[in-house]
Coordinates of C-alpha atoms in Angstrom, one line a residue:
Chain A
M161 CA -45.0 -26.0 -5.6
T162 CA -44.9 -22.7 -8.2
L163 CA -42.5 -20.4 -8.8
S164 CA -43.2 -17.0 -9.5
F165 CA -41.1 -13.2 -11.4
N166 CA -44.5 -11.7 -11.1
H167 CA -44.6 -10.8 -7.9
L168 CA -44.1 -6.7 -8.6
P169 CA -45.9 -5.1 -11.6
E170 CA -42.5 -4.2 -13.5
A171 CA -41.6 -8.0 -13.6
R172 CA -45.3 -9.0 -15.4
A173 CA -45.1 -5.7 -17.4
E174 CA -41.4 -7.6 -18.9
T175 CA -42.3 -10.3 -19.4
A176 CA -45.6 -9.6 -21.5
A177 CA -43.7 -7.3 -23.2
S178 CA -41.2 -10.0 -23.9
Q179 CA -43.8 -12.6 -25.3
G180 CA -44.4 -10.0 -27.2
Q181 CA -41.8 -9.1 -29.0
T182 CA -41.3 -12.9 -29.5
T183 CA -44.3 -12.7 -31.5
A184 CA -43.4 -9.7 -33.3
T185 CA -39.7 -9.8 -34.1
G186 CA -39.0 -13.9 -33.9
S187 CA -35.1 -12.9 -33.4
P188 CA -33.8 -15.5 -31.2
M189 CA -33.2 -14.9 -27.7
I190 CA -29.8 -16.6 -27.8
R191 CA -27.6 -16.6 -31.3
V192 CA -23.9 -18.4 -31.7
A193 CA -22.2 -17.8 -34.5
Q194 CA -19.4 -19.6 -35.8
L195 CA -18.1 -20.2 -32.4
D196 CA -14.5 -21.8 -32.3
K197 CA -12.7 -22.4 -29.2
V198 CA -8.9 -24.4 -29.1
F199 CA -7.9 -24.8 -25.7
E200 CA -3.9 -23.5 -24.8
G201 CA -3.1 -27.5 -26.0
G202 CA -4.3 -27.3 -28.7
F203 CA -7.5 -29.3 -28.3
Q204 CA -10.5 -27.8 -30.0
A205 CA -13.6 -27.9 -27.9
L206 CA -16.0 -26.2 -30.2
K207 CA -15.7 -26.2 -34.1
N208 CA -18.0 -24.1 -36.0
V209 CA -20.7 -23.9 -33.9
S210 CA -23.1 -22.2 -35.4
L211 CA -27.2 -21.7 -32.6
E212 CA -30.0 -20.4 -32.9
I213 CA -32.0 -20.4 -29.4
Q214 CA -36.3 -18.7 -29.5
R215 CA -37.5 -16.9 -26.9
G216 CA -39.4 -19.2 -24.0
E217 CA -38.3 -23.0 -25.5
I218 CA -37.1 -25.5 -24.3
F219 CA -33.7 -26.3 -25.6
A220 CA -31.7 -29.7 -24.8
L221 CA -28.2 -30.3 -25.7
L222 CA -27.2 -33.6 -26.4
G223 CA -24.1 -35.7 -26.6
P224 CA -21.8 -37.5 -24.9
N225 CA -18.8 -37.2 -22.5
G226 CA -16.6 -34.7 -23.6
A227 CA -18.4 -34.0 -26.4
G228 CA -18.3 -29.4 -26.0
K229 CA -21.5 -28.9 -23.9
T230 CA -20.2 -27.3 -21.2
T231 CA -17.6 -25.7 -22.7
L232 CA -20.4 -24.0 -25.3
I233 CA -22.3 -23.3 -22.0
S234 CA -19.0 -22.1 -20.2
V235 CA -18.7 -19.9 -23.6
I236 CA -22.4 -17.9 -23.7
C237 CA -22.0 -17.3 -20.1
G238 CA -18.7 -15.6 -20.5
L239 CA -17.0 -18.2 -18.5
V240 CA -14.7 -19.6 -21.2
R241 CA -13.2 -17.1 -24.2
A242 CA -14.3 -18.5 -27.3
S243 CA -11.0 -18.5 -29.8
S244 CA -13.2 -17.0 -33.2
G245 CA -16.9 -16.5 -33.8
S246 CA -19.2 -14.5 -31.4
V247 CA -22.4 -15.1 -29.2
S248 CA -25.5 -12.4 -28.8
V249 CA -27.7 -12.6 -25.8
D250 CA -31.6 -11.1 -26.9
G251 CA -29.0 -8.9 -29.2
H252 CA -26.1 -8.1 -26.8
D253 CA -23.0 -9.4 -27.8
N254 CA -21.4 -10.9 -24.8
V255 CA -17.8 -9.7 -24.9
T256 CA -18.4 -5.9 -26.0
D257 CA -21.9 -6.0 -24.0
Y258 CA -21.3 -8.1 -21.3
R259 CA -23.4 -6.5 -19.1
K260 CA -26.3 -6.5 -20.5
A261 CA -26.3 -9.6 -22.6
R262 CA -25.2 -11.6 -18.9
A263 CA -27.6 -9.5 -16.4
M264 CA -30.1 -11.7 -18.2
I265 CA -28.6 -15.4 -17.0
G266 CA -28.8 -17.3 -14.6
L267 CA -26.5 -20.7 -14.5
V268 CA -27.2 -23.2 -13.3
P269 CA -23.5 -25.7 -13.1
Q270 CA -22.5 -28.9 -13.5
E271 CA -20.5 -29.2 -10.0
L272 CA -21.8 -29.1 -6.7
T273 CA -19.8 -25.6 -6.3
N274 CA -20.7 -24.1 -2.6
E275 CA -19.6 -21.9 -0.8
A276 CA -19.7 -24.3 2.5
F277 CA -19.9 -22.1 5.3
T278 CA -23.2 -19.8 4.2
T279 CA -26.2 -20.3 4.7
V280 CA -29.1 -20.8 2.1
W281 CA -30.1 -17.3 2.6
D282 CA -27.3 -15.4 2.5
T283 CA -25.7 -17.7 -0.6
V284 CA -28.8 -17.1 -2.5
S285 CA -29.5 -13.2 -2.3
F286 CA -25.3 -12.6 -2.7
S287 CA -26.4 -14.2 -5.7
R288 CA -28.8 -11.2 -6.5
G289 CA -27.0 -8.7 -5.6
L290 CA -23.8 -10.0 -7.3
F291 CA -25.8 -9.3 -10.4
G292 CA -26.4 -6.2 -9.3
K293 CA -30.1 -6.0 -8.6
P294 CA -31.3 -4.4 -5.5
R295 CA -32.4 -7.0 -2.1
D296 CA -35.7 -8.4 -2.4
P297 CA -36.7 -10.3 0.1
A298 CA -40.3 -11.7 -1.5
H299 CA -38.3 -13.0 -4.6
I300 CA -35.9 -14.8 -2.1
E301 CA -38.5 -16.4 -0.7
S302 CA -40.7 -17.4 -3.4
V303 CA -37.3 -19.2 -5.2
L304 CA -36.9 -21.2 -1.8
R305 CA -40.5 -22.5 -1.6
A306 CA -40.3 -23.1 -5.4
L307 CA -37.7 -25.3 -4.4
T308 CA -38.8 -26.8 -1.5
L309 CA -35.4 -25.0 0.4
W310 CA -37.2 -22.2 2.7
E311 CA -37.3 -24.7 6.2
K312 CA -33.7 -24.4 5.6
R313 CA -33.5 -21.1 4.3
N314 CA -31.1 -20.8 7.8
N315 CA -29.0 -23.6 7.5
R316 CA -25.7 -23.6 6.6
L317 CA -24.7 -25.3 3.0
L318 CA -22.2 -27.9 4.0
E319 CA -25.2 -29.5 6.7
L320 CA -27.5 -29.7 3.5
S321 CA -27.9 -33.0 1.2
G322 CA -26.7 -33.4 -2.8
G323 CA -29.6 -33.1 -3.9
M324 CA -31.0 -29.1 -1.2
K325 CA -27.2 -28.8 -2.8
R326 CA -28.5 -28.5 -6.3
R327 CA -31.3 -26.8 -5.6
V328 CA -29.4 -24.1 -3.9
L329 CA -27.8 -23.9 -7.4
I330 CA -30.8 -23.3 -9.0
A331 CA -32.3 -20.8 -6.3
K332 CA -28.8 -19.1 -6.7
A333 CA -29.3 -18.7 -10.8
L334 CA -32.9 -17.6 -10.6
A335 CA -32.3 -15.3 -7.5
H336 CA -31.9 -12.1 -10.8
E337 CA -34.8 -13.2 -12.2
P338 CA -32.9 -14.3 -15.6
K339 CA -34.3 -14.5 -19.1
V340 CA -32.1 -17.3 -20.2
L341 CA -31.6 -20.5 -17.7
F342 CA -28.3 -23.0 -18.7
L343 CA -28.7 -26.1 -16.7
D344 CA -25.9 -28.0 -16.9
E345 CA -26.5 -31.2 -16.0
P346 CA -29.4 -30.5 -13.4
T347 CA -30.4 -33.6 -12.4
A348 CA -27.3 -35.9 -12.3
G349 CA -27.1 -37.4 -9.5
V350 CA -30.9 -36.5 -7.9
D351 CA -33.7 -38.9 -7.4
V352 CA -37.0 -39.8 -9.0
E353 CA -39.2 -37.4 -7.2
L354 CA -37.2 -34.3 -7.3
R355 CA -36.0 -35.2 -10.4
R356 CA -40.1 -35.1 -11.5
E357 CA -39.7 -31.7 -8.8
M358 CA -37.1 -29.9 -10.6
W359 CA -38.5 -30.6 -14.3
E360 CA -42.0 -28.8 -12.8
V361 CA -40.0 -26.0 -12.1
V362 CA -38.5 -25.6 -15.0
R363 CA -41.9 -25.8 -17.2
Q364 CA -43.3 -23.1 -14.7
L365 CA -40.4 -20.8 -15.6
R366 CA -40.8 -21.4 -19.2
D367 CA -44.6 -20.4 -18.7
Q368 CA -43.3 -17.3 -18.0
G369 CA -41.5 -16.5 -20.2
V370 CA -37.4 -17.7 -19.6
T371 CA -35.5 -19.7 -21.8
I372 CA -34.6 -22.6 -21.1
I373 CA -31.2 -24.3 -22.0
L374 CA -30.1 -27.6 -20.5
T375 CA -27.5 -30.6 -20.7
T376 CA -28.5 -33.9 -20.2
H377 CA -27.0 -37.1 -20.4
Y378 CA -30.1 -38.6 -19.0
I379 CA -32.4 -38.7 -22.9
E380 CA -35.5 -39.3 -20.9
E381 CA -35.3 -35.6 -19.8
A382 CA -34.6 -34.0 -23.2
E383 CA -37.5 -36.2 -24.3
E384 CA -39.8 -35.5 -21.3
M385 CA -39.0 -31.4 -20.7
A386 CA -37.6 -30.1 -24.6
D387 CA -38.8 -28.4 -27.4
R388 CA -35.7 -28.4 -29.6
I389 CA -32.8 -30.8 -29.4
G390 CA -29.5 -30.1 -30.4
V391 CA -26.8 -32.8 -30.9
I392 CA -22.7 -31.9 -30.0
L393 CA -20.3 -34.7 -31.4
R394 CA -16.8 -33.9 -30.7
G395 CA -17.0 -30.3 -30.6
E396 CA -19.3 -30.4 -33.9
L397 CA -23.7 -29.4 -33.0
V398 CA -24.5 -32.4 -35.8
L399 CA -28.1 -32.0 -35.8
V400 CA -30.6 -29.4 -34.1
E401 CA -34.2 -30.6 -34.3
E402 CA -37.3 -29.9 -33.4
K403 CA -37.8 -33.3 -30.5
A404 CA -41.1 -34.4 -32.4
A405 CA -39.6 -33.9 -35.5
L406 CA -36.7 -35.8 -34.8
M407 CA -38.2 -38.6 -32.8
R408 CA -40.7 -38.6 -36.4
Q409 CA -37.2 -38.8 -39.2
L410 CA -35.1 -40.8 -36.9
G411 CA -37.2 -42.9 -35.2
R412 CA -37.4 -47.0 -35.8
K413 CA -40.5 -48.7 -34.8
E414 CA -40.7 -52.3 -34.5
L415 CA -43.7 -54.9 -34.8
T416 CA -43.8 -58.0 -33.1
L417 CA -45.9 -60.3 -34.5
H418 CA -46.5 -63.6 -32.2
L419 CA -47.1 -66.3 -34.8
D420 CA -49.4 -69.1 -34.1
Q421 CA -47.1 -71.8 -35.3
P422 CA -43.3 -71.5 -35.4
L423 CA -41.2 -71.0 -38.7
N424 CA -37.9 -72.3 -39.6
D425 CA -37.6 -69.3 -41.7
V426 CA -39.0 -65.9 -43.1
P427 CA -41.1 -67.5 -46.1
A428 CA -40.3 -66.0 -49.4
A429 CA -43.1 -64.6 -50.3
L430 CA -42.4 -62.0 -47.5
A431 CA -39.2 -61.8 -48.3
G432 CA -39.9 -57.9 -49.9
H433 CA -40.1 -56.9 -46.0
D434 CA -37.4 -55.9 -43.4
L435 CA -38.3 -59.4 -41.3
A436 CA -36.4 -60.7 -38.9
L437 CA -37.1 -63.7 -37.0
M438 CA -37.4 -64.0 -33.5
E439 CA -37.7 -66.2 -30.1
D440 CA -37.4 -69.4 -31.7
G441 CA -39.1 -68.7 -34.7
H442 CA -42.1 -67.7 -32.8
A443 CA -42.0 -64.3 -33.2
L444 CA -41.8 -61.9 -36.8
V445 CA -40.4 -58.1 -36.0
Y446 CA -41.0 -56.2 -38.5
T447 CA -38.7 -53.0 -38.5
Y448 CA -40.3 -49.4 -40.1
D449 CA -39.5 -46.4 -40.0
V450 CA -42.9 -44.1 -39.0
T451 CA -42.7 -41.9 -42.0
Q452 CA -43.4 -45.2 -44.4
Q453 CA -46.1 -45.8 -41.9
E454 CA -47.6 -42.6 -42.6
E455 CA -46.8 -42.5 -45.8
G456 CA -49.2 -46.3 -45.6
T457 CA -47.0 -48.5 -47.1
G458 CA -45.4 -50.6 -44.7
I459 CA -48.1 -52.4 -41.8
A460 CA -50.5 -52.9 -44.2
G461 CA -48.9 -54.4 -47.1
L462 CA -46.9 -57.2 -44.3
L463 CA -50.4 -57.8 -43.3
A464 CA -52.2 -58.4 -46.6
D465 CA -48.4 -60.8 -47.3
L466 CA -49.6 -62.7 -44.3
E467 CA -53.0 -63.3 -45.1
A468 CA -52.0 -64.5 -48.1
T469 CA -49.7 -67.1 -47.3
G470 CA -51.9 -68.2 -44.5
I471 CA -49.5 -67.2 -41.7
R472 CA -51.6 -66.6 -38.2
V473 CA -50.7 -63.9 -35.8
K474 CA -51.8 -64.2 -32.1
D475 CA -50.8 -61.3 -30.8
L476 CA -48.8 -58.5 -32.1
H477 CA -47.2 -55.1 -30.3
T478 CA -45.6 -52.5 -31.7
R479 CA -42.5 -50.2 -29.5
Q480 CA -41.5 -46.5 -31.1
S481 CA -37.7 -46.0 -30.2
S482 CA -36.9 -43.7 -27.4
L483 CA -34.6 -41.1 -27.5
E484 CA -32.3 -42.3 -26.4
E485 CA -31.4 -45.3 -28.6
I486 CA -31.5 -42.6 -31.7
F487 CA -29.0 -40.6 -29.9
V488 CA -26.7 -43.8 -30.0
S489 CA -27.4 -44.9 -33.1
L490 CA -26.9 -40.6 -34.8
V491 CA -23.2 -41.4 -32.3
R492 CA -22.6 -45.0 -34.5
E493 CA -23.4 -43.8 -38.0
R494 CA -20.5 -40.5 -37.0
A495 CA -17.9 -42.4 -34.9
Chain B
M52 CA -20.0 1.0 -12.7
N53 CA -22.2 -1.5 -11.1
L54 CA -21.7 -0.3 -7.2
Q55 CA -24.6 -3.1 -5.9
S56 CA -22.2 -6.1 -7.2
V57 CA -19.3 -4.4 -5.5
K58 CA -21.1 -4.0 -2.0
T59 CA -22.6 -7.4 -2.1
I60 CA -18.8 -9.1 -3.0
Y61 CA -17.6 -6.6 -0.3
L62 CA -19.9 -6.9 2.4
A63 CA -19.9 -11.1 1.8
E64 CA -16.2 -11.0 2.6
M65 CA -16.7 -8.9 5.8
A66 CA -19.5 -10.8 6.6
R67 CA -16.7 -14.0 6.1
S68 CA -13.9 -12.2 8.4
L69 CA -16.6 -11.4 10.8
R70 CA -17.7 -15.0 11.4
T71 CA -14.3 -15.7 12.0
V72 CA -13.8 -13.0 14.4
L73 CA -11.7 -15.0 16.7
Q74 CA -9.0 -15.7 14.4
S75 CA -9.4 -12.7 12.2
I76 CA -9.1 -10.0 15.5
V77 CA -8.3 -12.1 18.4
S78 CA -4.9 -13.8 17.2
P79 CA -2.8 -10.9 15.8
V80 CA -3.7 -9.0 18.9
V81 CA -2.4 -12.0 21.0
S82 CA 0.4 -12.7 18.9
T83 CA 1.2 -8.3 19.2
S84 CA 1.7 -8.5 23.0
L85 CA 3.4 -11.1 22.7
Y86 CA 6.1 -9.7 20.5
F87 CA 5.6 -6.5 22.7
V88 CA 6.5 -9.1 25.9
V89 CA 9.4 -10.4 24.1
F90 CA 11.4 -7.3 22.5
G91 CA 9.6 -4.7 24.0
A92 CA 10.0 -5.7 27.7
A93 CA 12.7 -8.7 28.2
I94 CA 14.4 -7.4 25.0
G95 CA 13.9 -4.4 25.0
S96 CA 14.8 -3.2 28.2
R97 CA 18.6 -4.2 27.6
I98 CA 18.5 -1.8 24.5
S99 CA 19.1 1.9 25.1
E100 CA 17.6 4.1 22.7
V101 CA 17.4 3.6 19.0
D102 CA 17.1 7.0 16.7
G103 CA 15.9 9.1 20.4
V104 CA 13.3 6.8 20.8
S105 CA 12.4 4.0 23.5
Y106 CA 13.5 0.7 21.6
G107 CA 9.5 -0.4 23.1
A108 CA 8.1 2.6 20.9
F109 CA 10.6 2.6 18.2
I110 CA 9.6 -1.4 16.9
V111 CA 5.2 -0.5 17.2
P112 CA 5.8 1.3 13.6
G113 CA 7.2 -2.1 12.2
L114 CA 4.8 -4.1 14.3
I115 CA 2.0 -2.5 12.6
M116 CA 3.4 -3.0 9.6
L117 CA 4.3 -6.8 10.2
M118 CA 0.9 -7.7 10.5
L119 CA -0.7 -5.3 8.1
L120 CA 1.8 -6.8 5.8
T121 CA 0.7 -10.3 6.5
Q122 CA -2.9 -9.6 7.5
S123 CA -3.6 -8.1 3.7
V124 CA -1.9 -11.0 1.8
S125 CA -3.2 -14.0 3.5
T126 CA -7.2 -11.8 3.7
A127 CA -6.9 -11.6 0.1
S128 CA -5.3 -14.1 -1.0
F129 CA -7.2 -16.7 0.7
G130 CA -10.7 -14.7 -0.4
I131 CA -10.4 -14.7 -3.9
F132 CA -8.8 -18.1 -3.6
F133 CA -11.3 -19.6 -1.7
P134 CA -13.8 -19.5 -5.1
R135 CA -11.8 -20.9 -7.2
F136 CA -11.1 -24.0 -5.3
S137 CA -14.8 -24.5 -4.1
G138 CA -15.5 -23.9 -8.0
S139 CA -18.0 -20.9 -6.7
I140 CA -15.8 -18.7 -8.9
Y141 CA -18.1 -19.2 -12.1
E142 CA -21.1 -17.6 -10.4
I143 CA -18.7 -13.8 -10.6
L144 CA -16.7 -14.8 -13.9
S145 CA -20.5 -15.2 -15.0
A146 CA -22.2 -12.0 -13.0
P147 CA -22.3 -8.8 -15.2
I148 CA -19.6 -6.9 -13.3
S149 CA -15.9 -5.6 -14.8
Y150 CA -13.1 -7.1 -13.8
L151 CA -12.1 -3.8 -11.3
E152 CA -15.6 -4.4 -10.2
I153 CA -14.1 -7.7 -8.7
V154 CA -11.3 -6.3 -7.0
L155 CA -12.6 -3.5 -5.8
G156 CA -14.8 -5.8 -3.9
F157 CA -12.7 -8.8 -2.6
V158 CA -9.3 -6.1 -2.3
G159 CA -11.0 -3.9 -0.8
A160 CA -12.8 -5.9 1.9
A161 CA -9.1 -7.5 2.8
A162 CA -7.3 -4.0 2.8
T163 CA -10.4 -2.9 5.2
K164 CA -9.9 -5.4 7.4
S165 CA -5.8 -5.5 7.6
L166 CA -6.8 -1.9 8.6
I167 CA -9.0 -1.9 10.9
L168 CA -6.5 -4.7 12.7
G169 CA -3.9 -2.2 12.6
L170 CA -5.8 0.4 14.1
I171 CA -6.1 -2.4 16.7
V172 CA -2.7 -3.4 16.9
L173 CA -1.8 0.7 17.7
G174 CA -4.6 0.5 20.1
T175 CA -2.8 -2.4 21.7
A176 CA 0.5 -0.7 21.4
R177 CA -0.6 2.4 23.7
L178 CA -1.5 -0.3 26.3
F179 CA 2.4 -1.5 26.6
V180 CA 4.6 2.0 25.7
P181 CA 4.0 5.0 25.1
F182 CA 5.1 6.9 21.9
T183 CA 3.1 9.8 19.9
I184 CA 2.2 9.7 16.5
Q185 CA 3.9 12.9 14.7
Y186 CA 2.0 13.3 11.5
P187 CA -0.9 11.4 11.8
L188 CA -2.3 11.8 8.0
V189 CA 0.7 10.7 7.1
M190 CA 0.7 7.3 9.0
L191 CA -3.4 6.9 8.2
L192 CA -1.7 7.1 4.4
F193 CA 1.0 5.0 4.2
L194 CA -1.9 2.6 6.2
V195 CA -4.0 2.8 3.7
L196 CA -0.9 2.0 1.0
T197 CA -0.4 -0.6 2.6
A198 CA -3.1 -2.5 2.6
L199 CA -3.8 -1.2 -0.4
T200 CA -1.7 -2.4 -2.1
F201 CA -0.4 -6.0 0.0
S202 CA -4.0 -6.6 -0.4
L203 CA -3.3 -6.6 -4.6
L204 CA -1.0 -8.7 -4.0
G205 CA -2.7 -11.3 -2.1
F206 CA -5.9 -11.1 -4.5
I207 CA -2.6 -11.6 -7.5
I208 CA -1.4 -14.6 -5.0
G209 CA -4.6 -16.1 -4.7
I210 CA -5.4 -16.5 -8.2
W211 CA -1.6 -17.6 -8.9
A212 CA -2.2 -20.3 -5.9
D213 CA -3.3 -23.8 -7.5
G214 CA -3.2 -25.4 -4.0
F215 CA -3.3 -24.4 -0.4
E216 CA 0.6 -24.9 0.2
K217 CA 1.4 -21.9 -2.4
L218 CA -1.0 -19.5 -1.0
Q219 CA 1.2 -20.3 2.4
L220 CA 4.1 -19.9 0.4
V221 CA 4.6 -16.5 -0.5
P222 CA 3.5 -14.8 2.8
L223 CA 6.2 -17.5 4.4
L224 CA 8.4 -17.4 2.7
V225 CA 8.8 -13.8 0.9
V226 CA 6.5 -11.4 3.2
T227 CA 7.7 -12.5 6.5
P228 CA 11.5 -13.5 6.2
L229 CA 11.5 -9.2 4.4
T230 CA 9.2 -8.0 6.8
F231 CA 11.3 -9.2 9.2
L232 CA 14.7 -8.9 7.4
G233 CA 13.3 -4.9 7.0
G234 CA 14.1 -3.1 9.8
T235 CA 10.6 -3.9 12.0
F236 CA 13.1 -4.9 15.1
Y237 CA 15.8 -3.0 14.1
S238 CA 17.5 0.2 12.5
I239 CA 19.4 -0.7 9.4
D240 CA 22.2 1.5 10.8
M241 CA 22.9 -1.3 13.4
L242 CA 23.8 -3.5 10.8
P243 CA 27.6 -3.4 9.0
P244 CA 28.2 -1.5 5.9
F245 CA 28.0 -4.1 3.5
W246 CA 24.7 -5.3 4.9
Q247 CA 22.9 -1.7 4.8
T248 CA 23.0 -1.8 0.9
V249 CA 22.0 -4.7 0.8
T250 CA 19.0 -3.9 2.8
L251 CA 18.0 -1.7 1.0
L252 CA 17.1 -4.0 -1.6
N253 CA 14.4 -5.1 0.6
P254 CA 11.1 -2.7 -0.6
V255 CA 9.6 -3.7 3.5
V256 CA 12.7 -1.5 4.3
Y257 CA 11.0 1.7 2.5
L258 CA 8.0 0.8 4.1
V259 CA 8.7 -0.1 7.0
S260 CA 11.1 3.6 7.2
G261 CA 8.0 5.9 6.2
F262 CA 5.7 4.1 8.0
R263 CA 8.2 5.3 11.4
W264 CA 9.1 9.0 9.6
S265 CA 5.1 9.5 10.3
F266 CA 5.5 8.7 14.1
Y267 CA 8.8 10.1 15.1
G268 CA 10.0 12.1 12.1
S269 CA 12.9 9.4 11.8
G270 CA 13.5 6.9 9.7
D271 CA 16.3 4.8 8.1
V272 CA 15.6 6.3 4.5
S273 CA 13.6 9.4 3.1
I274 CA 9.9 10.1 3.5
W275 CA 10.3 10.2 0.0
A276 CA 11.7 7.2 -1.3
S277 CA 9.0 5.2 0.8
V278 CA 6.2 7.0 -0.7
F279 CA 8.4 6.5 -4.3
M280 CA 8.5 3.0 -2.9
I281 CA 5.0 2.2 -2.1
V282 CA 3.3 4.5 -5.2
A283 CA 5.7 2.1 -6.7
F284 CA 4.6 -1.5 -6.0
L285 CA 1.1 -0.2 -5.8
G286 CA 1.2 0.5 -9.5
V287 CA 3.1 -2.9 -10.3
S288 CA 0.8 -4.9 -8.1
L289 CA -2.2 -3.0 -10.3
A290 CA 0.2 -3.7 -13.8
V291 CA 0.1 -7.2 -13.0
V292 CA -3.6 -7.9 -11.7
N293 CA -4.9 -6.0 -14.9
W294 CA -2.6 -8.6 -17.2
I295 CA -4.5 -11.3 -15.1
F296 CA -7.5 -10.3 -16.1
K297 CA -6.8 -9.5 -20.2
T298 CA -5.8 -13.1 -20.2
G299 CA -7.7 -14.8 -18.3
Y300 CA -4.7 -16.4 -16.0
R301 CA -5.9 -19.4 -13.8
L302 CA -9.1 -17.2 -15.0
K303 CA -11.2 -17.8 -17.7
P304 CA -9.7 -20.7 -20.3

């Protein structure tokens, strides 16, 4: 499965130029500055959100239901008006210079919103024309093939399964060759195989220089895909971090030591370590920060102390907390 | 002006009409034929001339206007309501197009469809009764302006409606009664003086009268009053559409 926007010479040149600009100027693809959104009823969905999204990165926006993820995307895409603050896409303000700003964006919404009676081919071609692009059957074909929709091109949308409809929405968003792709919960209700296929498509797009912003409930998805992660809670962007750094900083590691002989209590000689006795005294669980481990102050000291107390270990394993656990603990902390 | 986008919306809307060609074209033609059978032949044969023309010929402009008004409103209202209902409106609102271009696409397609229908009804009518059109250009102007104005009204209803019931409410409870009471089937001279005055408050009277004037050179009110009314209607509809997009009413929170 391949997806290419580069079948036209000018598209190749444009992509190369855009990638060149990334290294030359380093200017962000999307700049959100002090964004507030208060809905008519008084509900404040976004509070002073500022964010920069770099060219060609995959940015994952995480947050519980109602946190403001979709509102933020909707404001950037021009579907919801900001109460204050500004948004620019590749330097174009999304209000005063909305044509240029919006022309760069492809949006895959959360809901399966389709005109039921049109065919796959027609609806994807419609999307391209709507964004002011001339007809290009070759591009539409490559998008449909990449999303394994080619065989279904003459089917009406009401005849498709939920997963297929989701692919159609992605195809529609890609029809006008966007530079930025927003995926709002792209794999909600999608089976594992299709999810992996979609991830593959997203990676291919990123490789071609498309900037990708996705919101997701599946932390696995962010962990798998994202370069950077932003966490939004009650309308506030509480954290933006490189995924690897986030895992490193906030990730907790657990070392479980399976003991030869069970213990009744943690021996006093080991009280200096953050230990818990589990499995009816058959296991000692040591929790530590990854950073601490890197500095060499944690495990080595514990193992030396164990040796000194004469406690024999028959097996051990370590486990690093997933992004999901990091996220849950972050939500709890801020609650 | 992003003509490619306007063309895309316009053609998609026209394609929708073509997909439902039976409802779109056949049913108005059938119902017009029924009007002619009932009013023109059955009842009309017992009515002497009205304003110097046979009753069958007299009702032709009114019937075309009736069809034009109801079709413009229903096509345009459904055209914009359906993407709102299905949620696919997100794509139109996030596209690099202006409000004017959105309106041009939707309203242009609805007006085109009702214009074609109006001409089809005109042709159907000719099969039933002989008549001549004294001022064909004025007739066409009225046809275009009315189709445009009422398609704009339909567009407004399609945005205002938050359910299928409301979508039907205005066409059923406002447009159809006003058209029936707007001199479609009678001259307002036939009414008692009090009701003649009341009828003058009905804006459709001016449209039917002006349209009839273009056929037979006479109407219930002066042609200039009719022209003024249709232009005023158009102005009000445009102002409301402008307000909708400026405030984001029911489109952009």
